[in-house]
Short mmCIF file of C-alpha atoms in Angstrom, two decimals:
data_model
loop_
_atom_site.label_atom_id
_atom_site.label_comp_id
_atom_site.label_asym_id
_atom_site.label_seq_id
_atom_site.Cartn_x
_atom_site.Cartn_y
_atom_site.Cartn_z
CA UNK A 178 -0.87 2.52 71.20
CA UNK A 179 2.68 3.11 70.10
CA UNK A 180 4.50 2.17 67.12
CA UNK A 181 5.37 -1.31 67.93
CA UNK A 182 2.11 -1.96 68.73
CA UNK A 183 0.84 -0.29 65.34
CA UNK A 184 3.07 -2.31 63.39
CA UNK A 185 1.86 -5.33 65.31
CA UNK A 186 -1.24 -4.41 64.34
CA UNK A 187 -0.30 -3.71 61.18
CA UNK A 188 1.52 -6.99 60.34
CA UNK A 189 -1.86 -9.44 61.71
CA UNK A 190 -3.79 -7.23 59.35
CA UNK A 191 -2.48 -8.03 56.42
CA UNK A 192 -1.91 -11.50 56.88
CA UNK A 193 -5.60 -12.16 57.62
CA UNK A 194 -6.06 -9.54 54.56
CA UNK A 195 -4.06 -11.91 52.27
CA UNK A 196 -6.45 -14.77 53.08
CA UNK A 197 -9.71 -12.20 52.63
CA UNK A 198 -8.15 -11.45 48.88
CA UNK A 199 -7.90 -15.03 48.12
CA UNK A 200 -11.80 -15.61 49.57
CA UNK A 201 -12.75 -12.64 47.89
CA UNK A 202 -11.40 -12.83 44.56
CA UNK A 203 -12.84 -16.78 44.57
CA UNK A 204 -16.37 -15.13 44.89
CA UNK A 205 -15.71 -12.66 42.08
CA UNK A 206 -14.74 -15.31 39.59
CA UNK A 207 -17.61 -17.42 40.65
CA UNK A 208 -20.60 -14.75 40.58
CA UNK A 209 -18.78 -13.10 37.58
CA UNK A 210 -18.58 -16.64 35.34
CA UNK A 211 -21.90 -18.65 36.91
CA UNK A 212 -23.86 -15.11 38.38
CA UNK A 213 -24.12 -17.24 41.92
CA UNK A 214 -23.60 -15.99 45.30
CA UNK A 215 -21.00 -18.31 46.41
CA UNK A 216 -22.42 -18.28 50.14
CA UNK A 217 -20.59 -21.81 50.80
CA UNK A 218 -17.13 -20.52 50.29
CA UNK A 219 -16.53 -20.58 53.21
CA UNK A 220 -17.54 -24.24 53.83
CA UNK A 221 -15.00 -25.03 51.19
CA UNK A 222 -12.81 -23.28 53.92
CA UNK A 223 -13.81 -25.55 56.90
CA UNK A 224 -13.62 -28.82 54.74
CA UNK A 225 -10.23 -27.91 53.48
CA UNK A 226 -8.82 -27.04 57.33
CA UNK A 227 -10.82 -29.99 59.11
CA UNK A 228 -9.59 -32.44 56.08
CA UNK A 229 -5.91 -30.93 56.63
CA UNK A 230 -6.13 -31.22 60.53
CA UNK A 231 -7.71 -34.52 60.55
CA UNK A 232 -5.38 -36.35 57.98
CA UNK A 233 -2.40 -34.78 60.20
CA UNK A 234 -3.88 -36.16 63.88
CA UNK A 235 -3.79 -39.24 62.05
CA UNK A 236 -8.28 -39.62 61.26
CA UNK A 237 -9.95 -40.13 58.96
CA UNK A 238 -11.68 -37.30 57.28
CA UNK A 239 -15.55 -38.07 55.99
CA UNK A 240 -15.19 -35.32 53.12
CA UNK A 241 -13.41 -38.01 51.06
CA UNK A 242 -16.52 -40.39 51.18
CA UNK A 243 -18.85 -37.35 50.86
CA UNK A 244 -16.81 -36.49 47.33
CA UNK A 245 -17.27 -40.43 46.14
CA UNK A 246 -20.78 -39.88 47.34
CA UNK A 247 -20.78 -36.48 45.63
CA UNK A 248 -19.44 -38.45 42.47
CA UNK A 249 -21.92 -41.14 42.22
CA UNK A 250 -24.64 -38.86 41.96
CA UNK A 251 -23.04 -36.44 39.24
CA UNK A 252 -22.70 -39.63 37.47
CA UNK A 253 -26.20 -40.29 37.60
CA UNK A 254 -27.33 -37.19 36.54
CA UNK A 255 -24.76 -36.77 33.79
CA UNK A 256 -26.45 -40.19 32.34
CA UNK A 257 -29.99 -38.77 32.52
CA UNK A 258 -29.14 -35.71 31.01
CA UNK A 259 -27.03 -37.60 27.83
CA UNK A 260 -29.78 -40.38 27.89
CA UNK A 261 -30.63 -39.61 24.92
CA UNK A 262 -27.32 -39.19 23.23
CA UNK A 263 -25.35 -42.16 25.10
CA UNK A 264 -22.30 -43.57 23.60
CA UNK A 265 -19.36 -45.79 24.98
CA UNK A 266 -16.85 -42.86 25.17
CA UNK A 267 -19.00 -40.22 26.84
CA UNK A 268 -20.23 -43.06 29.96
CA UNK A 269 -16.76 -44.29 29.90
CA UNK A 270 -14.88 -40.65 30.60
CA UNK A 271 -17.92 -39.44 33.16
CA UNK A 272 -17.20 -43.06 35.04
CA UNK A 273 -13.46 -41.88 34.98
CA UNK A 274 -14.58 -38.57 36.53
CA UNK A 275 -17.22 -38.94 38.71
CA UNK A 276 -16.29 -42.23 40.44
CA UNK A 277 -12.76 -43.94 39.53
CA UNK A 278 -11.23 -40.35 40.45
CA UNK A 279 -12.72 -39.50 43.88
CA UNK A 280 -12.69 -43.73 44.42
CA UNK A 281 -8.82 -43.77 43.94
CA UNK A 282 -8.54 -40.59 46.35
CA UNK A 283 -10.72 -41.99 48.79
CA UNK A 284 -8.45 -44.96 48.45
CA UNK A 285 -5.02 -43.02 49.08
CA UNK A 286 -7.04 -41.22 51.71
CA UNK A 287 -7.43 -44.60 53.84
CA UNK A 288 -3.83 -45.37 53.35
CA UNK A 289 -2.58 -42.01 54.48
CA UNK A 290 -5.38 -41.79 57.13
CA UNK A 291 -3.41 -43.76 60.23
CA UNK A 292 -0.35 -42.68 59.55
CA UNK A 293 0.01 -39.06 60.28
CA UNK A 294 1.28 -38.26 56.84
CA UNK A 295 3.54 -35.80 56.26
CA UNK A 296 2.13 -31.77 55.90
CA UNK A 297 2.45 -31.60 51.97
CA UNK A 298 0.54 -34.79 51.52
CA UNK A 299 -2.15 -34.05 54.04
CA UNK A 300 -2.54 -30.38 52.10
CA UNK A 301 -2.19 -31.91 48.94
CA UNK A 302 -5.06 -34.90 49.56
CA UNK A 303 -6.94 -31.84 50.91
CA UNK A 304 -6.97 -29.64 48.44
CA UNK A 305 -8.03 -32.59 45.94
CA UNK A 306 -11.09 -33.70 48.35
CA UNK A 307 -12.68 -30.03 48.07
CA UNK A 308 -11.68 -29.81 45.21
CA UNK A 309 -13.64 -32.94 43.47
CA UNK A 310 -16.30 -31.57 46.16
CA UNK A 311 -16.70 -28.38 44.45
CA UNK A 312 -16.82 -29.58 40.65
CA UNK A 313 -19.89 -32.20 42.05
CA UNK A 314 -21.60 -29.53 43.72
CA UNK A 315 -21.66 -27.34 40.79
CA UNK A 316 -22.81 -30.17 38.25
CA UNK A 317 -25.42 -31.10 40.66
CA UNK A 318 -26.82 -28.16 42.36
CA UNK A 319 -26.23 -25.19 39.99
CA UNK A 320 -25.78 -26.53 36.52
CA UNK A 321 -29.36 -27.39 36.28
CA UNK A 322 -29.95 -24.19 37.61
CA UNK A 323 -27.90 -21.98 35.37
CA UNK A 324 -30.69 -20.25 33.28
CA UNK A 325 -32.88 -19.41 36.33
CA UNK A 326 -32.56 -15.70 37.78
CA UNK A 327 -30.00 -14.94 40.29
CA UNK A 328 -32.39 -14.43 43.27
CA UNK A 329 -33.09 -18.86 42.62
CA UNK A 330 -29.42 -19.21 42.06
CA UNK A 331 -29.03 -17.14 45.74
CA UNK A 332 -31.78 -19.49 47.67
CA UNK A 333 -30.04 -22.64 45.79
CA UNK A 334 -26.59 -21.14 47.33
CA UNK A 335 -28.31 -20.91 50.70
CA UNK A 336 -29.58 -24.02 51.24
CA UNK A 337 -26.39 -25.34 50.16
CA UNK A 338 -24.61 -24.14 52.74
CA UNK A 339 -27.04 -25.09 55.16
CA UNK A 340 -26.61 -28.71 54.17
CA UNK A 341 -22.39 -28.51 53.90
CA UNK A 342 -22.40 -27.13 57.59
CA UNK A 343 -24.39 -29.32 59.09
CA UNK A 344 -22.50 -32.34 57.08
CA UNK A 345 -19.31 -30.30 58.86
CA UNK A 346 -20.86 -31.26 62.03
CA UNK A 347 -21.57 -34.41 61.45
CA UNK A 348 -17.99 -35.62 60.09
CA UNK A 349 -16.04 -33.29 62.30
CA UNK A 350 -17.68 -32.47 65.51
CA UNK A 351 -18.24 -29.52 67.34
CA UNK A 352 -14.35 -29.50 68.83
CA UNK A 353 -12.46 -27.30 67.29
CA UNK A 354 -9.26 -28.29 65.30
CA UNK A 355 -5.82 -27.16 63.99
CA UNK A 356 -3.45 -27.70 61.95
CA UNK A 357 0.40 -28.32 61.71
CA UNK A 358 2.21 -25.30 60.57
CA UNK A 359 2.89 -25.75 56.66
CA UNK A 360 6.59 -24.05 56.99
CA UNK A 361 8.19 -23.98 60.64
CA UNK A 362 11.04 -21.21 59.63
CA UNK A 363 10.89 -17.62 61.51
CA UNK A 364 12.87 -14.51 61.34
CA UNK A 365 13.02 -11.41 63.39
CA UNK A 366 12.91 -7.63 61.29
CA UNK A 367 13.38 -5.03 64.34
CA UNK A 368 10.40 -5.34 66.52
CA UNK A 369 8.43 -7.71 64.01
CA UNK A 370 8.67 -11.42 64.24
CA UNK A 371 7.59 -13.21 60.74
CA UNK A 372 6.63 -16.71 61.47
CA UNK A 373 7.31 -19.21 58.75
CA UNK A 374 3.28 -19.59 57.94
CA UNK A 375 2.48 -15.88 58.00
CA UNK A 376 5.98 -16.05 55.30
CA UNK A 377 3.70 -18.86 53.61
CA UNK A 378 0.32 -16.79 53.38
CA UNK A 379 2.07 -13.79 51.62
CA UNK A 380 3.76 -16.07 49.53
CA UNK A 381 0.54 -18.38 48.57
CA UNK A 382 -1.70 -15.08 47.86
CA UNK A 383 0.85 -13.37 45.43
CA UNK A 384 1.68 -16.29 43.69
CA UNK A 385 -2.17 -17.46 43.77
CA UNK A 386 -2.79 -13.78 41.94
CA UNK A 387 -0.32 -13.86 39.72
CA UNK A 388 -1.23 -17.24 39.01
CA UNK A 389 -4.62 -16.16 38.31
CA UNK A 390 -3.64 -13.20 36.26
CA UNK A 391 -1.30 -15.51 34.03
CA UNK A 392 -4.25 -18.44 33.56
CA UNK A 393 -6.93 -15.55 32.38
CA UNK A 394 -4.74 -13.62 30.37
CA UNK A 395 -2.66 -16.73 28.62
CA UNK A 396 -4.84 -19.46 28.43
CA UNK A 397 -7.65 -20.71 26.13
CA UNK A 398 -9.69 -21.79 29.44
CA UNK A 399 -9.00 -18.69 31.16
CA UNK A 400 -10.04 -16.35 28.18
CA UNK A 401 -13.07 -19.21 27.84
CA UNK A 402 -13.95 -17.94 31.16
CA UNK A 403 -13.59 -14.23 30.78
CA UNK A 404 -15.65 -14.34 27.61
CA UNK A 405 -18.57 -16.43 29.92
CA UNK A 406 -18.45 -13.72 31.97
CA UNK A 407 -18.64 -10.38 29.99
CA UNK A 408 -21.52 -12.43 27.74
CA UNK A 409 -22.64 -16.06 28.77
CA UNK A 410 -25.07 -15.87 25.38
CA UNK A 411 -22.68 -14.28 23.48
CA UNK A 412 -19.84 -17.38 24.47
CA UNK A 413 -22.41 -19.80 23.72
CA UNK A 414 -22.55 -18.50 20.42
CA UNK A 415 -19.17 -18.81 19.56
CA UNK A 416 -18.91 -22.39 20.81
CA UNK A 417 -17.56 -21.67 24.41
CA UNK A 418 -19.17 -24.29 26.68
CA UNK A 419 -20.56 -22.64 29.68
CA UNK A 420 -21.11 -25.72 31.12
CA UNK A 421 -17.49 -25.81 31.43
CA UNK A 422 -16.82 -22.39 32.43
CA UNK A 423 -19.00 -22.65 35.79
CA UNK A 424 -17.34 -26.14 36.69
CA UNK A 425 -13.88 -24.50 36.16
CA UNK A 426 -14.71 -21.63 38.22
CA UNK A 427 -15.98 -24.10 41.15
CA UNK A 428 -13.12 -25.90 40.68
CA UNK A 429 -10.85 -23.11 41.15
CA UNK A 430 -12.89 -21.47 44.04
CA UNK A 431 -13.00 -24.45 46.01
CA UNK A 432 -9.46 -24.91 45.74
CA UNK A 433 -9.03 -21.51 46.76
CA UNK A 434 -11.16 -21.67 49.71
CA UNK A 435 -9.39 -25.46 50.45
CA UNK A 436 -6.00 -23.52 50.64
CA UNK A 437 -7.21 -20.75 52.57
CA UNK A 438 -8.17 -22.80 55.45
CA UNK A 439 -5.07 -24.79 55.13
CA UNK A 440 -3.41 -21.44 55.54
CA UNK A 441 -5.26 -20.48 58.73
CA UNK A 442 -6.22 -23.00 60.69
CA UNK A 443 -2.36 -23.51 62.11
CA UNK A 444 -2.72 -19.90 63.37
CA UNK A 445 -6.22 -20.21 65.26
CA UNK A 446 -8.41 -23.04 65.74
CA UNK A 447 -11.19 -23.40 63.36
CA UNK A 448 -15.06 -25.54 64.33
CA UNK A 449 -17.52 -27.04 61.63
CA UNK A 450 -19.06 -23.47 61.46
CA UNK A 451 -16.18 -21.00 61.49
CA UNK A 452 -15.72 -20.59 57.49
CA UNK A 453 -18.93 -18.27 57.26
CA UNK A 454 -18.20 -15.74 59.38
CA UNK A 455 -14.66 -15.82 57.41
CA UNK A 456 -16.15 -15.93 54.23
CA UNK A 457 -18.27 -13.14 55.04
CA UNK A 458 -14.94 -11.01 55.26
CA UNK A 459 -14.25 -12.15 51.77
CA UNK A 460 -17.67 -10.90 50.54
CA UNK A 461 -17.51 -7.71 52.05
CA UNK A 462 -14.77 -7.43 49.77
CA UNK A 463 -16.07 -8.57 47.17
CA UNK A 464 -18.45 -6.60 47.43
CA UNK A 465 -16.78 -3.34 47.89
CA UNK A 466 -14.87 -4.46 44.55
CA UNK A 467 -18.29 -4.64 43.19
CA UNK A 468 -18.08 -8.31 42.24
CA UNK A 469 -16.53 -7.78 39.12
CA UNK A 470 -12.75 -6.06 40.06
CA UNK A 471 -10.13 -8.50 41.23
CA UNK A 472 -7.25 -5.69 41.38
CA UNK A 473 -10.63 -3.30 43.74
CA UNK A 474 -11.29 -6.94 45.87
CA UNK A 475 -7.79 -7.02 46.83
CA UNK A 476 -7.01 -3.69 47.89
CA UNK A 477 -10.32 -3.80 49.29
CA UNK A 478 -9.67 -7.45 51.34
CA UNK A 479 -6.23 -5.56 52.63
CA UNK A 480 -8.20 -2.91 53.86
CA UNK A 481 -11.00 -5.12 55.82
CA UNK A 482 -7.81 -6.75 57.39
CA UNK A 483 -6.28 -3.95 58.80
CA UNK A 484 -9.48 -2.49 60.30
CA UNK A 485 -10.29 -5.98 62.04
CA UNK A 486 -6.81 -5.44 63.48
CA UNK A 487 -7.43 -2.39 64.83
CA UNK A 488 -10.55 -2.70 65.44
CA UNK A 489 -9.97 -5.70 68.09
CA UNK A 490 -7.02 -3.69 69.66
CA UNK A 491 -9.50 -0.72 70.25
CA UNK A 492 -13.23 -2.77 70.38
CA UNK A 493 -13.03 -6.31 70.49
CA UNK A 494 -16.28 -6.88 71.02
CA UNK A 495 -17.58 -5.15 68.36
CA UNK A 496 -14.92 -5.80 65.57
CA UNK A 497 -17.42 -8.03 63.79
CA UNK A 498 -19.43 -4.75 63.57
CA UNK A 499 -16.76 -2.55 62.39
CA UNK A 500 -15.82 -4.92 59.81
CA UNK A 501 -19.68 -5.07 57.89
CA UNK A 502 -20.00 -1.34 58.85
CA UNK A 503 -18.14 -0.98 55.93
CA UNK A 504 -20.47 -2.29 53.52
CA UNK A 505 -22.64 0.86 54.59
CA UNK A 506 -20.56 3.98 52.69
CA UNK A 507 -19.66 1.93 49.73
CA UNK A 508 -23.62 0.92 49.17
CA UNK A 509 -24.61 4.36 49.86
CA UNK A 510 -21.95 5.43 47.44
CA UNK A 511 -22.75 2.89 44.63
CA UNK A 512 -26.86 3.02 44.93
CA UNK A 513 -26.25 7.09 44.18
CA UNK A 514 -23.77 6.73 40.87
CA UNK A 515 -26.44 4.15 39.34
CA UNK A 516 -28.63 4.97 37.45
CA UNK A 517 -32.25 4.94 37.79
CA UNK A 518 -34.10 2.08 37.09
CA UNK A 519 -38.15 2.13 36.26
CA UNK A 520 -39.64 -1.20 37.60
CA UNK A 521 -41.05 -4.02 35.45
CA UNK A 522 -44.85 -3.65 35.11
CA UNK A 523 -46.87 -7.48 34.98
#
């Protein structure tokens, strides 16, 4: 170890950190607005790398059918659901939604699929695919569950992303992939050399936060959503539709996941499976923010970062095991500060 190395070191660990922050602060907003687990964040990852990769190779990607698929049956169960209250204008903006919408991308999609389109509009169609994938899971998976406890909303989560990963494997393989770089550019500071994507992480996770920052403290949706999430009854109340609120926060997590992957997979090659074991880095900060600090999950995601760095400079082949050790000090720590709680007698 010297210092070049260090700041090597250094320099990987916050760029992976940057995308941890992102995952991370996409499973704060979710658990904090909709009280689910987000456990298929990081399928949102794979979909949104494959999709990417795929689109630039010049294939076709099968999320886009899977979102029309998606749609269709969101449709269906947003007409059950309204039987009873049917009218002309609420079929006629649910068709818009549900089908025309992922239809016409699926469309664009085909036309873009054999012709190696350029890198913004294969991250572009990419992002929209998971996106329009997340806002039908939510409306068919959790919305129906949103009253149950957490621990159904956590098996629902599960099984969810037993079901997205294998329907990974099925429309991309079990080759890995990757991606073109999004910006080519490099410069040289002293010993470091700053490629043009690890430029376009840092750039994509500030301006994602202060993005984030503006939308919740500026906008009526965004203070919708904080208001859902300090009291969901309490919202409802005041004529805040919750409803709403979760498919906002699925629609922004899945974008954020989407872009994520878009951001890694030129850097390292990414399979059908590999979003778990990177979402899993995003929980454990999450986690360690205590699912309800952003400004805690990102400090927190920096940190997890660095010490897989380090960690795979010192132990590589237990860096994995570094990384969750983590978790350990700040349960320890948290189940001591709370306070005691007598169980629920039957």
């Amino acid at each position: 170890m010297n210092t070049t190395i260090m700041l090597f070191l250094l320099q990987d660990g916050i760029t992976n950190g940057a995308i941890y922050a992102l995952l991370g602060l996409a499973l704060v907003l979710v658990f904090a607005v909709t009280r689910v687990i987000l456990i298929p964040q990081g399928e949102f990852v794979t979909y949104g790398a494959l999709t990417y990769a795929s689109l630039a190779s010049g294939q076709m990607p099968g999320t886009a059918r899977l979102a029309l698929a998606m749609g269709f049956v969101a449709f269906v169960l947003d007409l059950v659901v309204a039987r009873k209250s049917l009218h002309g204008r609420l079929i006629a903006r649910t068709f818009l939604t549900n089908i025309v919408l992922p239809g016409i991308v699926l469309a664009v999609t085909l036309y873009f699929a054999g012709q190696k389109p350029p890198v913004a509009v294969a991250m572009a169609l990419s992002l929209v695919i998971v996106a329009l994938i997340g806002l039908s899971l939510y409306r068919i998976v959790f919305q129906p569950l949103a009253h149950t406890s957490v621990l159904v909303l956590l098996i629902a989560s599960v099984g969810v992303h037993l079901a997205l990963q294998g329907l990974g494997l099925l429309f991309f393989g079990a080759e890995g992939q990757r991606g073109p770089a999004v910006l080519s550019a490099a410069f040289t500071a002293g010993s470091l050399r700053f490629t043009g994507q690890s430029i376009t992480v840092y750039g994509i996770t500030i301006a994602f936060i202060v993005g984030l920052w503006l939308f919740f403290g500026l906008t009526l949706y965004g203070k919708a959503l904080r208001a859902t999430a300090v009291n969901r009854l309490g919202a409802r109340l005041v004529g805040i539709r919750t409803t709403l609120s979760g498919q906002i926060a699925f629609l922004l997590a899945s974008v954020i996941g989407a872009l994520s992957g878009i951001l890694i997979v030129p850097i390292t090659t990414l399979y059908y499976d590999s979003g778990f074991l990177i979402g899993l880095k995003g929980f454990v900060a999450a986690i360690i923010g205590g699912l309800v600090s952003y400004p805690l999950t990102a400090g927190a995601a920096l940190v997890v970062g660095i010490v897989e760095a380090f960690s795979s400079f010192y132990a590589s082949n237990y860096k994995e095991v570094i990384v969750f050790m983590l978790l350990i000090p700040v349960l320890l720590l948290r189940s001591l500060a709370a306070p005691a709680v007598e169980e629920e007698k039957d």
